[in-house]
Every structure is written in structure tokens, then in C-alpha cells.
Amino acid sequence: MVGRMAGNVHELRPKAGDSEKITINLGYVDLGHIDLMVQEGFYSNRTDFIRTAIRNQLERHADAVKRSVAHKRLDLGLRHYSREDLEAVRAAGQTLHIHVLGLASIAHDVTPELARATIGSIVVLGALRASPALKAALADRIR
């Protein structure tokens, strides 16, 4: 029975490293409606309702988003840039333009000097993880 059910398991809560906390302001009536739906058992809690609403809107506009991602030439998902990646870019005499929809991360052992020498621009729709020193060094290149 466990083997057959394993395919039906869905992650209810993303792992801490796979998400970012946001704050939204709702009117009291909207909040009351959400609480009523939770109380009636439609959702397990407010967060479950909000995540479901967001997923439904993303699904509703999925085709338009796919076209936009392709048009803007965005890397989709998680993209990590290591010191070795940037050293290879520098050795090739190239400049890296980071365009990510999701999470872009730059390794902690990348120096501000190496980053400035190799990264021409950064456009991230989602989140950028980099040390404060790297973000400061690249501030004029982050859009």
C-alpha cells in the first residue's frame, strides 16, 4: 500500500531554502472570507488558501508566461554561479549576463572583483542570493 501511495505524495510546504516569505495587506472582509473558507474546511489555513490562489493564477496565465520567458531569454528555475564558472568566463574573455526567473545564486567564495570583471548585468525575477559585498559591488548592474 505504501508503494502505491508514494506517487500521490505532494509537498505541502516548500523547504525553507526553496521559498521566500512575503507580506501582503488584505482588507478585513477579504480576510474574513478566507477565515470562513478555512473554518468550513476548504483550506487547512490562510497560507494554504493564498498559495492555492497564487498557483491558480500562475496556471491561468501559464501560456503567456511561457511566451514571455522565451522572448526575454530567461533561465527558468534555480541557477547557481560558482567561482569556477566565473573564472572560466574571465579566462574566455567573455562577459556574463544573468537573466533568471526563479532563484539565482552566486557562491560565497566569489570576490567582488571577480564578479565585477565577469558579470555585465543581472536581471532576476524571483530572488538573488549573494553576499552583501557582492550585491554592493554589482549594484549598478542589477535590474
PDB file of C-alpha atoms in Angstrom:
ATOM      1  CA  MET A   1       0.000   0.000   0.000  1.00  0.00           C
ATOM      2  CA  VAL A   2       2.795   2.444   0.830  1.00  0.00           C
ATOM      3  CA  GLY A   3       4.480   1.896  -2.541  1.00  0.00           C
ATOM      4  CA  ARG A   4       1.246   2.668  -4.420  1.00  0.00           C
ATOM      5  CA  MET A   5       0.631   5.814  -2.390  1.00  0.00           C
ATOM      6  CA  ALA A   6       4.154   7.217  -2.793  1.00  0.00           C
ATOM      7  CA  GLY A   7       3.270   8.644  -6.207  1.00  0.00           C
ATOM      8  CA  ASN A   8       0.395  10.597  -4.651  1.00  0.00           C
ATOM      9  CA  VAL A   9       2.540  12.434  -2.127  1.00  0.00           C
ATOM     10  CA  HIS A  10       2.647  16.187  -2.687  1.00  0.00           C
ATOM     11  CA  GLU A  11       4.851  18.625  -0.842  1.00  0.00           C
ATOM     12  CA  LEU A  12       2.523  20.865   1.167  1.00  0.00           C
ATOM     13  CA  ARG A  13       5.189  23.239   2.375  1.00  0.00           C
ATOM     14  CA  PRO A  14       8.341  24.136   0.435  1.00  0.00           C
ATOM     15  CA  LYS A  15      11.621  23.590   2.228  1.00  0.00           C
ATOM     16  CA  ALA A  16      12.926  26.718   3.958  1.00  0.00           C
ATOM     17  CA  GLY A  17      15.686  27.202   1.373  1.00  0.00           C
ATOM     18  CA  ASP A  18      13.214  26.878  -1.522  1.00  0.00           C
ATOM     19  CA  SER A  19      10.935  29.777  -0.678  1.00  0.00           C
ATOM     20  CA  GLU A  20      10.837  33.386   0.332  1.00  0.00           C
ATOM     21  CA  LYS A  21       8.471  34.935   2.830  1.00  0.00           C
ATOM     22  CA  ILE A  22       6.244  37.781   1.646  1.00  0.00           C
ATOM     23  CA  THR A  23       3.825  40.067   3.432  1.00  0.00           C
ATOM     24  CA  ILE A  24       0.508  41.148   1.950  1.00  0.00           C
ATOM     25  CA  ASN A  25      -2.110  43.554   3.196  1.00  0.00           C
ATOM     26  CA  LEU A  26      -5.731  42.405   2.925  1.00  0.00           C
ATOM     27  CA  GLY A  27      -8.944  44.134   3.832  1.00  0.00           C
ATOM     28  CA  TYR A  28     -10.826  42.784   6.816  1.00  0.00           C
ATOM     29  CA  VAL A  29     -13.705  41.482   4.709  1.00  0.00           C
ATOM     30  CA  ASP A  30     -11.346  39.560   2.378  1.00  0.00           C
ATOM     31  CA  LEU A  31      -9.536  38.170   5.404  1.00  0.00           C
ATOM     32  CA  GLY A  32     -12.874  37.175   6.918  1.00  0.00           C
ATOM     33  CA  HIS A  33     -13.838  35.337   3.746  1.00  0.00           C
ATOM     34  CA  ILE A  34     -10.552  33.435   3.848  1.00  0.00           C
ATOM     35  CA  ASP A  35     -11.069  32.551   7.509  1.00  0.00           C
ATOM     36  CA  LEU A  36     -14.599  31.332   6.724  1.00  0.00           C
ATOM     37  CA  MET A  37     -13.282  29.076   3.953  1.00  0.00           C
ATOM     38  CA  VAL A  38     -10.649  27.706   6.347  1.00  0.00           C
ATOM     39  CA  GLN A  39     -13.293  27.168   9.027  1.00  0.00           C
ATOM     40  CA  GLU A  40     -15.530  25.366   6.528  1.00  0.00           C
ATOM     41  CA  GLY A  41     -12.652  23.014   5.629  1.00  0.00           C
ATOM     42  CA  PHE A  42     -11.942  24.213   2.081  1.00  0.00           C
ATOM     43  CA  TYR A  43      -8.347  25.035   3.105  1.00  0.00           C
ATOM     44  CA  SER A  44      -6.184  23.952   6.022  1.00  0.00           C
ATOM     45  CA  ASN A  45      -5.131  27.531   6.895  1.00  0.00           C
ATOM     46  CA  ARG A  46      -4.767  31.038   5.455  1.00  0.00           C
ATOM     47  CA  THR A  47      -1.406  30.212   3.879  1.00  0.00           C
ATOM     48  CA  ASP A  48      -2.877  27.179   2.106  1.00  0.00           C
ATOM     49  CA  PHE A  49      -5.592  29.426   0.627  1.00  0.00           C
ATOM     50  CA  ILE A  50      -3.111  32.070  -0.535  1.00  0.00           C
ATOM     51  CA  ARG A  51      -0.711  29.533  -2.069  1.00  0.00           C
ATOM     52  CA  THR A  52      -3.591  27.857  -3.886  1.00  0.00           C
ATOM     53  CA  ALA A  53      -4.852  31.204  -5.210  1.00  0.00           C
ATOM     54  CA  ILE A  54      -1.372  32.097  -6.459  1.00  0.00           C
ATOM     55  CA  ARG A  55      -0.887  28.708  -8.131  1.00  0.00           C
ATOM     56  CA  ASN A  56      -4.292  29.011  -9.812  1.00  0.00           C
ATOM     57  CA  GLN A  57      -3.393  32.441 -11.228  1.00  0.00           C
ATOM     58  CA  LEU A  58       0.007  31.192 -12.423  1.00  0.00           C
ATOM     59  CA  GLU A  59      -1.670  28.240 -14.124  1.00  0.00           C
ATOM     60  CA  ARG A  60      -4.306  30.522 -15.656  1.00  0.00           C
ATOM     61  CA  HIS A  61      -1.613  32.650 -17.306  1.00  0.00           C
ATOM     62  CA  ALA A  62       0.904  29.846 -17.982  1.00  0.00           C
ATOM     63  CA  ASP A  63       0.920  30.203 -21.785  1.00  0.00           C
ATOM     64  CA  ALA A  64       1.551  33.952 -21.680  1.00  0.00           C
ATOM     65  CA  VAL A  65       4.305  33.471 -19.104  1.00  0.00           C
ATOM     66  CA  LYS A  66       5.987  30.780 -21.220  1.00  0.00           C
ATOM     67  CA  ARG A  67       5.991  33.078 -24.238  1.00  0.00           C
ATOM     68  CA  SER A  68       7.416  35.930 -22.168  1.00  0.00           C
ATOM     69  CA  VAL A  69      10.139  33.711 -20.666  1.00  0.00           C
ATOM     70  CA  ALA A  70      11.184  32.597 -24.144  1.00  0.00           C
ATOM     71  CA  HIS A  71      11.056  36.143 -25.543  1.00  0.00           C
ATOM     72  CA  LYS A  72      13.139  37.568 -22.700  1.00  0.00           C
ATOM     73  CA  ARG A  73      15.510  34.576 -22.831  1.00  0.00           C
ATOM     74  CA  LEU A  74      15.258  33.894 -19.110  1.00  0.00           C
ATOM     75  CA  ASP A  75      16.754  30.818 -17.460  1.00  0.00           C
ATOM     76  CA  LEU A  76      13.896  29.176 -15.597  1.00  0.00           C
ATOM     77  CA  GLY A  77      14.346  27.705 -12.120  1.00  0.00           C
ATOM     78  CA  LEU A  78      17.449  27.607  -9.963  1.00  0.00           C
ATOM     79  CA  ARG A  79      20.748  28.883 -11.374  1.00  0.00           C
ATOM     80  CA  HIS A  80      23.966  28.828  -9.352  1.00  0.00           C
ATOM     81  CA  TYR A  81      27.175  30.590 -10.383  1.00  0.00           C
ATOM     82  CA  SER A  82      30.327  29.234  -8.773  1.00  0.00           C
ATOM     83  CA  ARG A  83      33.757  30.826  -8.545  1.00  0.00           C
ATOM     84  CA  GLU A  84      34.920  28.298 -11.138  1.00  0.00           C
ATOM     85  CA  ASP A  85      32.122  29.345 -13.522  1.00  0.00           C
ATOM     86  CA  LEU A  86      33.133  32.988 -13.293  1.00  0.00           C
ATOM     87  CA  GLU A  87      36.844  32.213 -13.606  1.00  0.00           C
ATOM     88  CA  ALA A  88      36.080  30.302 -16.823  1.00  0.00           C
ATOM     89  CA  VAL A  89      34.127  33.307 -18.136  1.00  0.00           C
ATOM     90  CA  ARG A  90      37.081  35.588 -17.321  1.00  0.00           C
ATOM     91  CA  ALA A  91      39.587  33.183 -18.930  1.00  0.00           C
ATOM     92  CA  ALA A  92      37.492  33.152 -22.110  1.00  0.00           C
ATOM     93  CA  GLY A  93      37.426  36.951 -22.154  1.00  0.00           C
ATOM     94  CA  GLN A  94      33.641  36.967 -22.020  1.00  0.00           C
ATOM     95  CA  THR A  95      31.011  38.793 -20.007  1.00  0.00           C
ATOM     96  CA  LEU A  96      28.150  37.007 -18.297  1.00  0.00           C
ATOM     97  CA  HIS A  97      24.600  38.389 -18.450  1.00  0.00           C
ATOM     98  CA  ILE A  98      22.451  36.683 -15.827  1.00  0.00           C
ATOM     99  CA  HIS A  99      18.722  36.533 -16.684  1.00  0.00           C
ATOM    100  CA  VAL A 100      16.805  34.233 -14.342  1.00  0.00           C
ATOM    101  CA  LEU A 101      13.182  33.636 -13.463  1.00  0.00           C
ATOM    102  CA  GLY A 102      13.402  31.823 -10.133  1.00  0.00           C
ATOM    103  CA  LEU A 103      16.471  31.831  -7.921  1.00  0.00           C
ATOM    104  CA  ALA A 104      19.927  32.992  -8.960  1.00  0.00           C
ATOM    105  CA  SER A 105      22.739  32.438  -6.501  1.00  0.00           C
ATOM    106  CA  ILE A 106      26.382  33.428  -6.586  1.00  0.00           C
ATOM    107  CA  ALA A 107      28.800  31.399  -4.481  1.00  0.00           C
ATOM    108  CA  HIS A 108      30.146  32.961  -1.300  1.00  0.00           C
ATOM    109  CA  ASP A 109      33.754  32.460  -2.408  1.00  0.00           C
ATOM    110  CA  VAL A 110      33.269  34.764  -5.422  1.00  0.00           C
ATOM    111  CA  THR A 111      35.108  38.011  -4.746  1.00  0.00           C
ATOM    112  CA  PRO A 112      33.592  41.376  -5.634  1.00  0.00           C
ATOM    113  CA  GLU A 113      36.496  41.925  -8.040  1.00  0.00           C
ATOM    114  CA  LEU A 114      35.826  38.658  -9.902  1.00  0.00           C
ATOM    115  CA  ALA A 115      32.109  39.414 -10.063  1.00  0.00           C
ATOM    116  CA  ARG A 116      32.679  42.932 -11.476  1.00  0.00           C
ATOM    117  CA  ALA A 117      35.164  41.573 -14.017  1.00  0.00           C
ATOM    118  CA  THR A 118      32.786  38.919 -15.353  1.00  0.00           C
ATOM    119  CA  ILE A 119      29.143  39.911 -14.750  1.00  0.00           C
ATOM    120  CA  GLY A 120      27.792  42.556 -17.104  1.00  0.00           C
ATOM    121  CA  SER A 121      24.178  42.546 -15.927  1.00  0.00           C
ATOM    122  CA  ILE A 122      21.787  40.766 -13.612  1.00  0.00           C
ATOM    123  CA  VAL A 123      18.036  40.527 -14.123  1.00  0.00           C
ATOM    124  CA  VAL A 124      16.312  38.236 -11.644  1.00  0.00           C
ATOM    125  CA  LEU A 125      12.577  37.785 -11.424  1.00  0.00           C
ATOM    126  CA  GLY A 126      12.360  35.982  -8.117  1.00  0.00           C
ATOM    127  CA  ALA A 127      15.308  36.093  -5.751  1.00  0.00           C
ATOM    128  CA  LEU A 128      19.036  36.756  -5.919  1.00  0.00           C
ATOM    129  CA  ARG A 129      21.233  35.136  -3.295  1.00  0.00           C
ATOM    130  CA  ALA A 130      24.650  36.689  -3.000  1.00  0.00           C
ATOM    131  CA  SER A 131      26.723  38.127  -0.209  1.00  0.00           C
ATOM    132  CA  PRO A 132      26.059  41.757   0.743  1.00  0.00           C
ATOM    133  CA  ALA A 133      29.531  42.628  -0.581  1.00  0.00           C
ATOM    134  CA  LEU A 134      28.713  41.114  -3.998  1.00  0.00           C
ATOM    135  CA  LYS A 135      25.352  42.847  -4.157  1.00  0.00           C
ATOM    136  CA  ALA A 136      27.022  46.159  -3.330  1.00  0.00           C
ATOM    137  CA  ALA A 137      29.759  45.614  -5.940  1.00  0.00           C
ATOM    138  CA  LEU A 138      27.166  44.757  -8.602  1.00  0.00           C
ATOM    139  CA  ALA A 139      24.513  47.299  -7.574  1.00  0.00           C
ATOM    140  CA  ASP A 140      24.858  49.257 -10.815  1.00  0.00           C
ATOM    141  CA  ARG A 141      24.377  46.061 -12.853  1.00  0.00           C
ATOM    142  CA  ILE A 142      21.337  44.644 -11.032  1.00  0.00           C
ATOM    143  CA  ARG A 143      17.994  45.489 -12.594  1.00  0.00           C
TER     144      ARG A 143
END
